[in-house]
mmCIF file of C-alpha atoms and ligand atoms in Angstrom:
data_model
loop_
_atom_site.group_PDB
_atom_site.id
_atom_site.type_symbol
_atom_site.label_atom_id
_atom_site.label_comp_id
_atom_site.label_asym_id
_atom_site.label_seq_id
_atom_site.Cartn_x
_atom_site.Cartn_y
_atom_site.Cartn_z
ATOM 1 C CA MET T 284 22.566 0.081 -3.661
ATOM 2 C CA ILE T 285 19.300 -1.042 -2.010
ATOM 3 C CA PHE T 286 17.683 -3.943 -4.475
ATOM 4 C CA LEU T 287 14.121 -4.111 -4.447
ATOM 5 C CA ASP T 288 13.460 -5.763 -7.242
ATOM 6 C CA ALA T 289 13.612 -9.555 -6.129
ATOM 7 C CA ALA T 290 10.494 -10.207 -7.923
ATOM 8 C CA ALA T 291 12.536 -10.087 -11.303
ATOM 9 C CA THR T 292 15.615 -12.606 -9.848
ATOM 10 C CA THR T 293 17.295 -13.122 -6.722
ATOM 11 C CA PRO T 294 20.938 -14.035 -6.151
ATOM 12 C CA VAL T 295 22.096 -17.639 -5.661
ATOM 13 C CA ARG T 296 22.183 -18.973 -2.235
ATOM 14 C CA ARG T 297 24.945 -19.843 -0.665
ATOM 15 C CA GLU T 298 23.858 -23.006 0.902
ATOM 16 C CA ALA T 299 22.161 -23.813 -3.020
ATOM 17 C CA LEU T 300 25.611 -23.080 -4.709
ATOM 18 C CA ASP T 301 27.599 -25.300 -2.232
ATOM 19 C CA ALA T 302 25.179 -28.269 -2.656
ATOM 20 C CA MET T 303 25.328 -28.207 -6.394
ATOM 21 C CA TRP T 304 29.303 -27.375 -6.843
ATOM 22 C CA PRO T 305 30.052 -30.818 -6.406
ATOM 23 C CA PHE T 306 27.518 -31.501 -9.538
ATOM 24 C CA LEU T 307 29.442 -29.219 -11.887
ATOM 25 C CA THR T 308 33.448 -30.449 -11.110
ATOM 26 C CA GLY T 309 34.142 -34.151 -9.421
ATOM 27 C CA GLU T 310 30.620 -35.761 -9.854
ATOM 28 C CA PHE T 311 29.871 -34.474 -13.370
ATOM 29 C CA GLY T 312 27.724 -37.790 -14.598
ATOM 30 C CA ASN T 313 25.109 -37.850 -16.602
ATOM 31 C CA PRO T 314 22.373 -39.614 -15.044
ATOM 32 C CA SER T 315 21.502 -41.853 -18.602
ATOM 33 C CA SER T 316 25.183 -43.118 -17.881
ATOM 34 C CA HIS T 317 25.477 -46.822 -16.819
ATOM 35 C CA HIS T 318 28.416 -46.223 -14.591
ATOM 36 C CA SER T 319 29.340 -44.812 -11.040
ATOM 37 C CA LEU T 320 29.846 -41.166 -11.910
ATOM 38 C CA GLY T 321 26.316 -41.845 -13.706
ATOM 39 C CA ASP T 322 24.501 -43.595 -10.492
ATOM 40 C CA ALA T 323 26.061 -40.764 -8.476
ATOM 41 C CA ALA T 324 23.999 -38.248 -10.831
ATOM 42 C CA THR T 325 20.760 -40.050 -10.794
ATOM 43 C CA ARG T 326 21.048 -40.440 -7.090
ATOM 44 C CA ALA T 327 21.244 -36.550 -6.727
ATOM 45 C CA LEU T 328 18.594 -35.762 -8.992
ATOM 46 C CA ASP T 329 16.400 -38.369 -7.210
ATOM 47 C CA GLU T 330 17.275 -36.664 -3.640
ATOM 48 C CA ALA T 331 16.165 -33.452 -5.449
ATOM 49 C CA ARG T 332 13.177 -34.875 -6.297
ATOM 50 C CA LYS T 333 12.556 -36.235 -3.174
ATOM 51 C CA ALA T 334 13.199 -32.710 -1.525
ATOM 52 C CA VAL T 335 10.753 -30.993 -4.021
ATOM 53 C CA ALA T 336 7.722 -33.455 -3.051
ATOM 54 C CA THR T 337 8.201 -33.088 0.751
ATOM 55 C CA VAL T 338 8.275 -29.225 -0.131
ATOM 56 C CA LEU T 339 4.705 -30.043 -2.343
ATOM 57 C CA GLY T 340 3.863 -32.675 -0.467
ATOM 58 C CA CYS T 341 3.526 -35.031 -3.388
ATOM 59 C CA ARG T 342 5.308 -37.907 -4.684
ATOM 60 C CA PRO T 343 8.112 -37.505 -6.333
ATOM 61 C CA GLY T 344 7.436 -39.208 -9.602
ATOM 62 C CA GLU T 345 4.619 -36.266 -9.769
ATOM 63 C CA VAL T 346 7.813 -33.380 -10.046
ATOM 64 C CA THR T 347 9.101 -32.424 -13.611
ATOM 65 C CA PHE T 348 12.264 -30.277 -13.681
ATOM 66 C CA THR T 349 12.747 -27.760 -16.605
ATOM 67 C CA SER T 350 14.282 -25.356 -17.599
ATOM 68 C CA GLY T 351 12.167 -22.518 -15.589
ATOM 69 C CA GLY T 352 9.304 -20.886 -15.016
ATOM 70 C CA THR T 353 8.201 -20.424 -18.215
ATOM 71 C CA GLU T 354 8.873 -24.116 -19.670
ATOM 72 C CA ALA T 355 6.767 -25.234 -16.602
ATOM 73 C CA ASP T 356 3.833 -22.892 -17.962
ATOM 74 C CA ASN T 357 4.199 -23.548 -21.350
ATOM 75 C CA LEU T 358 3.988 -27.793 -20.470
ATOM 76 C CA ALA T 359 1.314 -27.185 -18.133
ATOM 77 C CA VAL T 360 -1.135 -25.545 -20.357
ATOM 78 C CA LYS T 361 0.151 -26.835 -23.956
ATOM 79 C CA GLY T 362 0.988 -30.521 -22.481
ATOM 80 C CA ILE T 363 -2.512 -30.986 -20.659
ATOM 81 C CA ALA T 364 -4.544 -29.088 -23.212
ATOM 82 C CA LEU T 365 -3.160 -31.399 -25.937
ATOM 83 C CA ALA T 366 -3.296 -34.665 -23.758
ATOM 84 C CA ARG T 367 -7.188 -33.609 -23.128
ATOM 85 C CA GLN T 368 -7.853 -32.992 -26.627
ATOM 86 C CA ALA T 369 -6.406 -35.976 -27.993
ATOM 87 C CA ALA T 370 -8.277 -38.322 -25.548
ATOM 88 C CA ASP T 371 -12.039 -36.215 -26.346
ATOM 89 C CA PRO T 372 -11.218 -33.647 -29.382
ATOM 90 C CA ALA T 373 -14.291 -31.703 -27.932
ATOM 91 C CA LEU T 374 -11.879 -30.688 -25.085
ATOM 92 C CA ASN T 375 -11.281 -27.773 -26.996
ATOM 93 C CA ARG T 376 -11.163 -24.498 -25.001
ATOM 94 C CA VAL T 377 -9.335 -23.257 -22.067
ATOM 95 C CA VAL T 378 -9.540 -20.756 -19.595
ATOM 96 C CA ILE T 379 -6.604 -18.089 -17.823
ATOM 97 C CA SER T 380 -7.122 -15.005 -16.133
ATOM 98 C CA ALA T 381 -6.634 -11.696 -17.535
ATOM 99 C CA VAL T 382 -3.297 -11.120 -15.780
ATOM 100 C CA GLU T 383 -1.607 -14.202 -16.292
ATOM 101 C CA HIS T 384 2.451 -14.173 -17.186
ATOM 102 C CA PRO T 385 3.234 -13.535 -20.604
ATOM 103 C CA ALA T 386 4.363 -17.611 -19.991
ATOM 104 C CA VAL T 387 0.741 -18.793 -19.535
ATOM 105 C CA GLU T 388 -1.042 -16.168 -22.039
ATOM 106 C CA GLU T 389 0.982 -17.000 -24.557
ATOM 107 C CA SER T 390 0.968 -20.755 -24.417
ATOM 108 C CA ALA T 391 -2.858 -20.361 -24.450
ATOM 109 C CA ARG T 392 -2.906 -18.046 -27.386
ATOM 110 C CA TYR T 393 -0.452 -20.678 -29.112
ATOM 111 C CA LEU T 394 -2.750 -23.848 -28.601
ATOM 112 C CA GLU T 395 -5.590 -20.979 -30.386
ATOM 113 C CA ARG T 396 -3.282 -20.537 -33.081
ATOM 114 C CA PHE T 397 -2.457 -23.819 -33.952
ATOM 115 C CA HIS T 398 -4.561 -26.475 -32.214
ATOM 116 C CA GLY T 399 -8.378 -24.972 -32.882
ATOM 117 C CA PHE T 400 -8.575 -23.891 -29.061
ATOM 118 C CA SER T 401 -10.525 -20.971 -27.925
ATOM 119 C CA VAL T 402 -9.464 -18.690 -24.996
ATOM 120 C CA ASP T 403 -11.622 -17.840 -21.920
ATOM 121 C CA VAL T 404 -10.244 -15.389 -19.721
ATOM 122 C CA VAL T 405 -11.692 -14.256 -16.686
ATOM 123 C CA PRO T 406 -12.122 -10.956 -15.678
ATOM 124 C CA VAL T 407 -10.614 -9.778 -12.469
ATOM 125 C CA ASP T 408 -11.670 -7.117 -10.462
ATOM 126 C CA ARG T 409 -9.883 -3.823 -9.642
ATOM 127 C CA TYR T 410 -7.236 -5.568 -7.117
ATOM 128 C CA GLY T 411 -6.627 -8.454 -9.887
ATOM 129 C CA MET T 412 -8.499 -10.979 -7.818
ATOM 130 C CA VAL T 413 -10.601 -13.909 -9.773
ATOM 131 C CA SER T 414 -13.645 -14.466 -8.080
ATOM 132 C CA PRO T 415 -15.147 -18.312 -7.970
ATOM 133 C CA GLU T 416 -18.266 -16.751 -9.287
ATOM 134 C CA ALA T 417 -16.160 -15.102 -12.527
ATOM 135 C CA LEU T 418 -14.862 -18.608 -13.020
ATOM 136 C CA ALA T 419 -17.649 -20.371 -13.005
ATOM 137 C CA ALA T 420 -19.158 -17.993 -15.559
ATOM 138 C CA VAL T 421 -16.767 -18.691 -18.308
ATOM 139 C CA LEU T 422 -16.472 -22.621 -17.669
ATOM 140 C CA ARG T 423 -18.003 -24.976 -20.508
ATOM 141 C CA PRO T 424 -18.252 -28.770 -20.852
ATOM 142 C CA GLU T 425 -15.497 -27.838 -23.773
ATOM 143 C CA THR T 426 -12.939 -26.631 -20.789
ATOM 144 C CA ALA T 427 -9.571 -28.743 -20.886
ATOM 145 C CA LEU T 428 -7.854 -26.648 -18.794
ATOM 146 C CA ILE T 429 -8.042 -23.950 -16.098
ATOM 147 C CA SER T 430 -4.552 -21.752 -15.686
ATOM 148 C CA VAL T 431 -4.635 -18.699 -12.679
ATOM 149 C CA MET T 432 -1.643 -17.740 -11.366
ATOM 150 C CA TYR T 433 -1.353 -18.141 -7.407
ATOM 151 C CA ALA T 434 0.114 -14.487 -7.377
ATOM 152 C CA ASN T 435 0.607 -11.862 -9.577
ATOM 153 C CA ASN T 436 4.157 -10.774 -10.217
ATOM 154 C CA GLU T 437 2.944 -7.266 -11.185
ATOM 155 C CA VAL T 438 0.742 -6.237 -8.529
ATOM 156 C CA GLY T 439 1.508 -9.049 -5.722
ATOM 157 C CA THR T 440 -2.507 -10.094 -5.552
ATOM 158 C CA VAL T 441 -2.797 -13.464 -3.977
ATOM 159 C CA GLN T 442 -5.748 -15.476 -5.710
ATOM 160 C CA PRO T 443 -8.027 -17.865 -3.911
ATOM 161 C CA VAL T 444 -6.663 -20.722 -5.706
ATOM 162 C CA ALA T 445 -8.065 -23.242 -3.413
ATOM 163 C CA ALA T 446 -11.610 -21.787 -3.593
ATOM 164 C CA LEU T 447 -11.051 -21.846 -7.507
ATOM 165 C CA ALA T 448 -9.555 -25.139 -7.991
ATOM 166 C CA ALA T 449 -12.251 -26.714 -5.905
ATOM 167 C CA LEU T 450 -14.955 -25.467 -8.167
ATOM 168 C CA ALA T 451 -12.491 -27.026 -11.368
ATOM 169 C CA ARG T 452 -12.541 -30.054 -9.952
ATOM 170 C CA GLU T 453 -16.484 -30.039 -9.256
ATOM 171 C CA ARG T 454 -16.775 -30.013 -12.777
ATOM 172 C CA GLY T 455 -14.022 -32.298 -13.898
ATOM 173 C CA ILE T 456 -11.500 -29.949 -15.524
ATOM 174 C CA PRO T 457 -7.645 -30.050 -14.276
ATOM 175 C CA PHE T 458 -6.251 -26.779 -12.772
ATOM 176 C CA HIS T 459 -2.447 -25.252 -13.176
ATOM 177 C CA THR T 460 -1.620 -22.518 -10.955
ATOM 178 C CA ASP T 461 1.915 -20.621 -11.427
ATOM 179 C CA ALA T 462 3.093 -20.232 -8.405
ATOM 180 C CA VAL T 463 6.538 -18.735 -9.186
ATOM 181 C CA GLN T 464 5.918 -15.645 -7.405
ATOM 182 C CA ALA T 465 4.023 -17.279 -4.687
ATOM 183 C CA ALA T 466 6.847 -20.158 -3.612
ATOM 184 C CA GLY T 467 8.956 -18.979 -0.574
ATOM 185 C CA TRP T 468 6.318 -16.317 0.263
ATOM 186 C CA LEU T 469 3.405 -18.625 0.552
ATOM 187 C CA PRO T 470 2.793 -22.321 1.390
ATOM 188 C CA VAL T 471 2.992 -24.378 -1.795
ATOM 189 C CA ASP T 472 1.357 -27.958 -0.500
ATOM 190 C CA VAL T 473 -0.546 -29.128 -3.703
ATOM 191 C CA LYS T 474 -3.210 -31.147 -1.542
ATOM 192 C CA THR T 475 -3.773 -28.438 0.794
ATOM 193 C CA LEU T 476 -4.366 -26.171 -2.833
ATOM 194 C CA GLY T 477 -6.025 -28.871 -4.680
ATOM 195 C CA VAL T 478 -4.306 -27.526 -7.949
ATOM 196 C CA ASP T 479 -3.425 -30.442 -10.379
ATOM 197 C CA ALA T 480 -0.722 -28.870 -11.446
ATOM 198 C CA LEU T 481 1.917 -26.259 -10.208
ATOM 199 C CA THR T 482 4.567 -24.019 -11.550
ATOM 200 C CA ILE T 483 8.113 -22.922 -9.390
ATOM 201 C CA SER T 484 11.175 -21.118 -10.585
ATOM 202 C CA GLY T 485 14.297 -21.317 -8.925
ATOM 203 C CA HIS T 486 15.891 -18.039 -9.440
ATOM 204 C CA LYS T 487 12.910 -16.205 -8.033
ATOM 205 C CA LEU T 488 14.010 -18.143 -4.453
ATOM 206 C CA GLY T 489 17.635 -18.147 -4.169
ATOM 207 C CA ALA T 490 18.513 -21.120 -6.993
ATOM 208 C CA PRO T 491 20.088 -20.253 -10.665
ATOM 209 C CA LYS T 492 18.105 -18.692 -13.486
ATOM 210 C CA GLY T 493 17.147 -21.688 -15.802
ATOM 211 C CA CYS T 494 15.680 -24.083 -13.590
ATOM 212 C CA GLY T 495 12.447 -24.905 -12.749
ATOM 213 C CA VAL T 496 9.490 -27.723 -11.944
ATOM 214 C CA LEU T 497 6.557 -28.436 -12.682
ATOM 215 C CA PHE T 498 4.224 -30.383 -10.457
ATOM 216 C CA VAL T 499 1.112 -32.765 -12.044
ATOM 217 C CA ARG T 500 -0.993 -34.868 -10.309
ATOM 218 C CA GLY T 501 -0.437 -38.047 -11.278
ATOM 219 C CA ARG T 502 -3.508 -38.968 -12.823
ATOM 220 C CA THR T 503 -3.342 -35.663 -15.100
ATOM 221 C CA ARG T 504 -1.832 -36.699 -18.313
ATOM 222 C CA THR T 505 0.576 -34.757 -20.024
ATOM 223 C CA GLU T 506 1.730 -34.502 -23.603
ATOM 224 C CA PRO T 507 5.624 -33.820 -23.859
ATOM 225 C CA LEU T 508 6.712 -30.361 -25.645
ATOM 226 C CA VAL T 509 10.345 -31.534 -25.868
ATOM 227 C CA HIS T 510 11.121 -34.905 -27.427
ATOM 228 C CA GLY T 511 14.158 -36.618 -26.924
ATOM 229 C CA GLY T 512 15.687 -39.493 -24.863
ATOM 230 C CA GLY T 513 12.501 -39.678 -22.419
ATOM 231 C CA GLN T 514 14.592 -38.394 -19.304
ATOM 232 C CA GLU T 515 11.697 -36.916 -16.712
ATOM 233 C CA ARG T 516 10.035 -40.005 -17.512
ATOM 234 C CA GLY T 517 8.755 -39.181 -20.861
ATOM 235 C CA ARG T 518 7.152 -35.794 -19.816
ATOM 236 C CA ARG T 519 10.581 -33.074 -20.719
ATOM 237 C CA SER T 520 13.502 -34.814 -22.411
ATOM 238 C CA GLY T 521 17.427 -33.718 -22.628
ATOM 239 C CA THR T 522 19.847 -34.647 -19.886
ATOM 240 C CA GLU T 523 19.083 -33.701 -16.653
ATOM 241 C CA ASN T 524 20.323 -30.328 -15.541
ATOM 242 C CA VAL T 525 21.528 -32.187 -11.938
ATOM 243 C CA ALA T 526 23.186 -29.186 -10.876
ATOM 244 C CA GLY T 527 20.472 -27.040 -11.422
ATOM 245 C CA ALA T 528 17.585 -29.834 -9.932
ATOM 246 C CA VAL T 529 20.263 -29.835 -6.807
ATOM 247 C CA GLY T 530 20.437 -26.353 -6.289
ATOM 248 C CA LEU T 531 16.433 -25.567 -6.662
ATOM 249 C CA ALA T 532 16.048 -28.358 -4.074
ATOM 250 C CA THR T 533 18.310 -26.921 -1.518
ATOM 251 C CA ALA T 534 16.730 -23.444 -2.210
ATOM 252 C CA LEU T 535 13.246 -24.306 -1.986
ATOM 253 C CA THR T 536 13.258 -26.425 1.235
ATOM 254 C CA LEU T 537 15.371 -23.649 3.277
ATOM 255 C CA ALA T 538 12.671 -21.040 1.757
ATOM 256 C CA HIS T 539 9.780 -23.342 2.771
ATOM 257 C CA ALA T 540 11.387 -23.716 6.429
ATOM 258 C CA GLU T 541 11.698 -20.141 6.572
ATOM 259 C CA GLN T 542 8.270 -19.124 4.867
ATOM 260 C CA GLY T 543 6.062 -18.340 7.365
ATOM 261 C CA ALA T 544 8.266 -16.345 10.087
ATOM 262 C CA LEU T 545 9.684 -14.324 6.936
ATOM 263 C CA ALA T 546 5.765 -13.757 5.551
ATOM 264 C CA GLU T 547 5.441 -12.366 8.764
ATOM 265 C CA ARG T 548 8.051 -10.146 9.133
ATOM 266 C CA VAL T 549 8.164 -8.647 5.554
ATOM 267 C CA ALA T 550 4.843 -8.207 5.381
ATOM 268 C CA LEU T 551 5.063 -6.159 8.361
ATOM 269 C CA LEU T 552 7.689 -4.327 6.722
ATOM 270 C CA ARG T 553 5.555 -4.226 3.338
ATOM 271 C CA ASP T 554 3.039 -2.513 4.900
ATOM 272 C CA ALA T 555 4.921 0.382 6.802
ATOM 273 C CA PHE T 556 6.546 0.727 3.627
ATOM 274 C CA ILE T 557 3.041 1.403 1.761
ATOM 275 C CA ALA T 558 2.329 3.523 4.346
ATOM 276 C CA ALA T 559 4.935 5.829 3.780
ATOM 277 C CA VAL T 560 4.672 6.069 0.226
ATOM 278 C CA LEU T 561 1.307 7.145 0.081
ATOM 279 C CA ASP T 562 1.740 9.226 3.132
ATOM 280 C CA GLY T 563 4.789 11.110 1.522
ATOM 281 C CA VAL T 564 3.410 11.184 -2.358
ATOM 282 C CA PRO T 565 0.668 12.820 -3.119
ATOM 283 C CA GLY T 566 -1.741 11.334 -5.390
ATOM 284 C CA ALA T 567 0.050 7.932 -5.003
ATOM 285 C CA VAL T 568 -2.192 4.978 -5.736
ATOM 286 C CA LEU T 569 -1.172 1.693 -4.245
ATOM 287 C CA THR T 570 -1.838 -1.220 -7.325
ATOM 288 C CA GLY T 571 -3.045 -4.542 -6.216
ATOM 289 C CA HIS T 572 -5.191 -5.991 -3.248
ATOM 290 C CA PRO T 573 -4.702 -3.932 0.077
ATOM 291 C CA VAL T 574 -4.713 -7.222 1.967
ATOM 292 C CA GLU T 575 -4.604 -10.373 0.199
ATOM 293 C CA ARG T 576 -1.137 -9.532 -1.708
ATOM 294 C CA LEU T 577 2.307 -11.065 -1.384
ATOM 295 C CA PRO T 578 4.382 -9.752 1.736
ATOM 296 C CA SER T 579 7.226 -9.150 -0.619
ATOM 297 C CA VAL T 580 5.333 -6.560 -3.450
ATOM 298 C CA ALA T 581 4.563 -3.088 -3.180
ATOM 299 C CA SER T 582 3.446 -1.940 -6.442
ATOM 300 C CA PHE T 583 2.196 1.854 -7.091
ATOM 301 C CA CYS T 584 1.258 3.870 -9.469
ATOM 302 C CA PHE T 585 1.905 8.051 -9.539
ATOM 303 C CA PRO T 586 0.178 9.729 -11.793
ATOM 304 C CA GLY T 587 1.845 12.712 -13.480
ATOM 305 C CA THR T 588 5.007 11.052 -13.941
ATOM 306 C CA SER T 589 6.465 8.290 -16.115
ATOM 307 C CA GLY T 590 7.415 4.989 -14.473
ATOM 308 C CA GLU T 591 10.710 4.677 -16.163
ATOM 309 C CA SER T 592 11.278 8.528 -15.403
ATOM 310 C CA VAL T 593 10.572 7.457 -11.809
ATOM 311 C CA LEU T 594 13.168 4.027 -12.134
ATOM 312 C CA LEU T 595 15.544 6.129 -13.510
ATOM 313 C CA GLU T 596 15.508 8.187 -11.174
ATOM 314 C CA LEU T 597 15.279 6.258 -8.004
ATOM 315 C CA GLU T 598 18.504 3.974 -9.564
ATOM 316 C CA ARG T 599 20.451 7.699 -8.998
ATOM 317 C CA GLN T 600 19.133 7.666 -5.376
ATOM 318 C CA GLY T 601 20.692 4.138 -5.411
ATOM 319 C CA VAL T 602 17.635 2.040 -5.259
ATOM 320 C CA LEU T 603 16.779 -0.463 -7.644
ATOM 321 C CA CYS T 604 13.096 -1.765 -8.596
ATOM 322 C CA SER T 605 10.919 -2.163 -11.860
ATOM 323 C CA SER T 606 8.263 -0.503 -13.852
ATOM 324 C CA GLY T 607 6.184 -3.384 -13.934
ATOM 325 C CA SER T 608 7.302 -6.593 -14.894
ATOM 326 C CA ALA T 609 10.696 -7.762 -16.089
ATOM 327 C CA CYS T 610 9.861 -8.900 -19.271
ATOM 328 C CA ALA T 611 8.063 -5.515 -20.524
ATOM 329 C CA ALA T 612 10.797 -3.427 -19.136
ATOM 330 C CA GLY T 613 11.677 -0.802 -21.422
ATOM 331 C CA SER T 614 8.270 -1.079 -23.032
ATOM 332 C CA ASP T 615 6.177 1.758 -23.520
ATOM 333 C CA ALA T 616 2.994 0.076 -23.715
ATOM 334 C CA PRO T 617 0.973 0.042 -20.987
ATOM 335 C CA SER T 618 0.729 -3.342 -18.447
ATOM 336 C CA PRO T 619 -2.060 -5.444 -19.845
ATOM 337 C CA VAL T 620 -2.419 -6.233 -15.831
ATOM 338 C CA LEU T 621 -2.808 -3.039 -15.174
ATOM 339 C CA LEU T 622 -5.496 -2.299 -17.465
ATOM 340 C CA ALA T 623 -7.339 -5.791 -16.446
ATOM 341 C CA LEU T 624 -7.622 -3.935 -13.359
ATOM 342 C CA GLY T 625 -9.171 -0.756 -14.846
ATOM 343 C CA VAL T 626 -6.756 1.400 -14.465
ATOM 344 C CA GLY T 627 -6.550 3.985 -17.535
ATOM 345 C CA ALA T 628 -3.262 3.590 -20.002
ATOM 346 C CA GLU T 629 -1.762 6.810 -19.192
ATOM 347 C CA VAL T 630 -1.460 6.012 -15.291
ATOM 348 C CA ALA T 631 -0.881 2.162 -15.750
ATOM 349 C CA GLN T 632 2.539 3.806 -17.598
ATOM 350 C CA THR T 633 3.316 5.369 -14.297
ATOM 351 C CA ALA T 634 3.612 1.970 -12.414
ATOM 352 C CA VAL T 635 6.486 1.426 -10.294
ATOM 353 C CA ARG T 636 6.618 -1.784 -8.759
ATOM 354 C CA PHE T 637 9.273 -2.554 -5.268
ATOM 355 C CA SER T 638 9.867 -5.999 -5.015
ATOM 356 C CA PHE T 639 11.535 -7.710 -1.055
ATOM 357 C CA ALA T 640 14.282 -9.768 -0.841
ATOM 358 C CA SER T 641 14.262 -11.914 2.312
ATOM 359 C CA SER T 642 17.314 -9.759 3.187
ATOM 360 C CA VAL T 643 15.194 -7.047 3.266
ATOM 361 C CA THR T 644 15.465 -4.864 5.949
ATOM 362 C CA GLN T 645 13.603 -2.037 7.798
ATOM 363 C CA ALA T 646 16.416 0.286 7.431
ATOM 364 C CA ASP T 647 15.965 -0.702 3.679
ATOM 365 C CA LEU T 648 12.779 0.503 3.332
ATOM 366 C CA GLU T 649 12.788 3.748 5.238
ATOM 367 C CA ALA T 650 15.485 4.660 3.093
ATOM 368 C CA ALA T 651 13.761 3.733 0.156
ATOM 369 C CA ALA T 652 10.519 5.631 0.865
ATOM 370 C CA VAL T 653 12.271 8.648 1.212
ATOM 371 C CA ALA T 654 13.560 8.358 -2.372
ATOM 372 C CA VAL T 655 10.533 7.165 -3.626
ATOM 373 C CA ARG T 656 8.959 11.101 -2.147
ATOM 374 C CA THR T 657 11.935 12.351 -3.443
ATOM 375 C CA ALA T 658 12.315 10.865 -7.158
ATOM 376 C CA VAL T 659 8.853 11.342 -7.921
ATOM 377 C CA GLY T 660 8.896 15.206 -6.862
ATOM 378 C CA SER T 661 11.831 15.992 -9.562
ATOM 379 C CA VAL T 662 10.335 13.568 -11.487
ATOM 380 C CA ARG T 663 7.133 16.266 -11.841
ATOM 381 C CA THR T 664 9.082 18.828 -11.604
ATOM 382 C CA LEU T 665 11.536 18.226 -14.131
ATOM 383 C CA GLY T 666 9.382 16.491 -16.655
ATOM 384 C CA ARG T 667 9.792 12.981 -18.357
ATOM 385 C CA VAL T 668 13.698 12.051 -18.584
ATOM 386 C CA PRO T 669 15.640 14.055 -15.983
ATOM 387 C CA GLN T 670 19.228 13.173 -16.888
HETATM 388 N N1 PLP Q 711 5.626 -16.985 -14.382
HETATM 389 C C1 PLP Q 711 6.123 -15.594 -13.373
HETATM 390 C C2 PLP Q 711 4.433 -15.324 -12.473
HETATM 391 C C3 PLP Q 711 7.075 -14.897 -13.401
HETATM 392 O O1 PLP Q 711 6.621 -13.865 -12.487
HETATM 393 C C4 PLP Q 711 7.636 -15.774 -14.345
HETATM 394 C C5 PLP Q 711 8.993 -14.759 -14.326
HETATM 395 O O2 PLP Q 711 8.943 -13.324 -13.835
HETATM 396 C C6 PLP Q 711 7.811 -16.411 -14.938
HETATM 397 C C7 PLP Q 711 6.638 -16.809 -14.696
HETATM 398 C C8 PLP Q 711 8.793 -17.122 -15.598
HETATM 399 O O3 PLP Q 711 9.800 -18.146 -14.931
HETATM 400 P P1 PLP Q 711 11.495 -18.200 -15.437
HETATM 401 O O4 PLP Q 711 12.129 -16.410 -15.237
HETATM 402 O O5 PLP Q 711 11.932 -18.799 -14.530
HETATM 403 O O6 PLP Q 711 11.000 -18.283 -16.748
#
């Protein structure tokens, strides 16, 4: 099998697993315990936090470990907006882009349903890009928070986060970015980006599922969502996932060290793959930005097919990929992201995303491009559901 679905998840790196192992076995202590096992767990958690802070260029106290990207997005959007509203009830609007992951979009909708917020959605251009002008146009004196993702999970478009965050800073509005897809592929230094909050998920970069990080800049107040024993400086209660934090810190540190060379290598493979698919499949359309895109994502629409059928056919030929975001898989509804880019509903249903792991090779992608040509051809000939 050629695995081209790394934006959905990645295997745990051996180094991360080795680093985690002691904290799942002999060193199994609870960081809240006041004895040697508890102390060892506290030290491991502290070290993991420092390592994450080193990669992000922030202070360890600005790093909160969560149960994943979804929880970190929820904490950023709800936590920051609610804290700001509590300080000033006039702050009752949140701004999100039209291509956010549901973890951000649904958090904003929750604020609308239960906390009197209005949600302002910044439109994107046909490549899925938010411009500073478009963002400026929706900002109001009542805007409590802006959340615009770093890189899109379906089409790979990379946003001009530093420019957007600079605009937010001029207006004194906290800026959150979901960097779940970007981490490992793009620099994530929070000072260079100028963001106030940033989300990372472990399982997209070689750590286990169920662990994530939210960076929140020191002065940005955040209302906790999970209440209890006051762990994570009161930002996120619950006994810490020590092994998960250690695994995430290990995988993130390695990904950070490898990032520049990896991005360069894989971007070349991506461009060759995109060219091969566009050449080989009549009518194929690249979705997302032609240049400002993740090195690891190539996404297309294949008019005259159904994305799900192409997916099945590709799997029969040994290629695993996705028809859109993993969250929407199996659903017949066209992707809201593609609709936001102005892709028609019918064409949007023909979307297929190929996303590459760091181990991807030229041979993998050459074989995959041939498989795509065959799969699309056979779906177009045979109709919707090849058996
Ligand atoms: N944000 C983006 C952009 C994602 O792609 C994902 C996962 O697909 C998430 C958030 C959610 O992360 P997690 O799976 O760790 O909850």
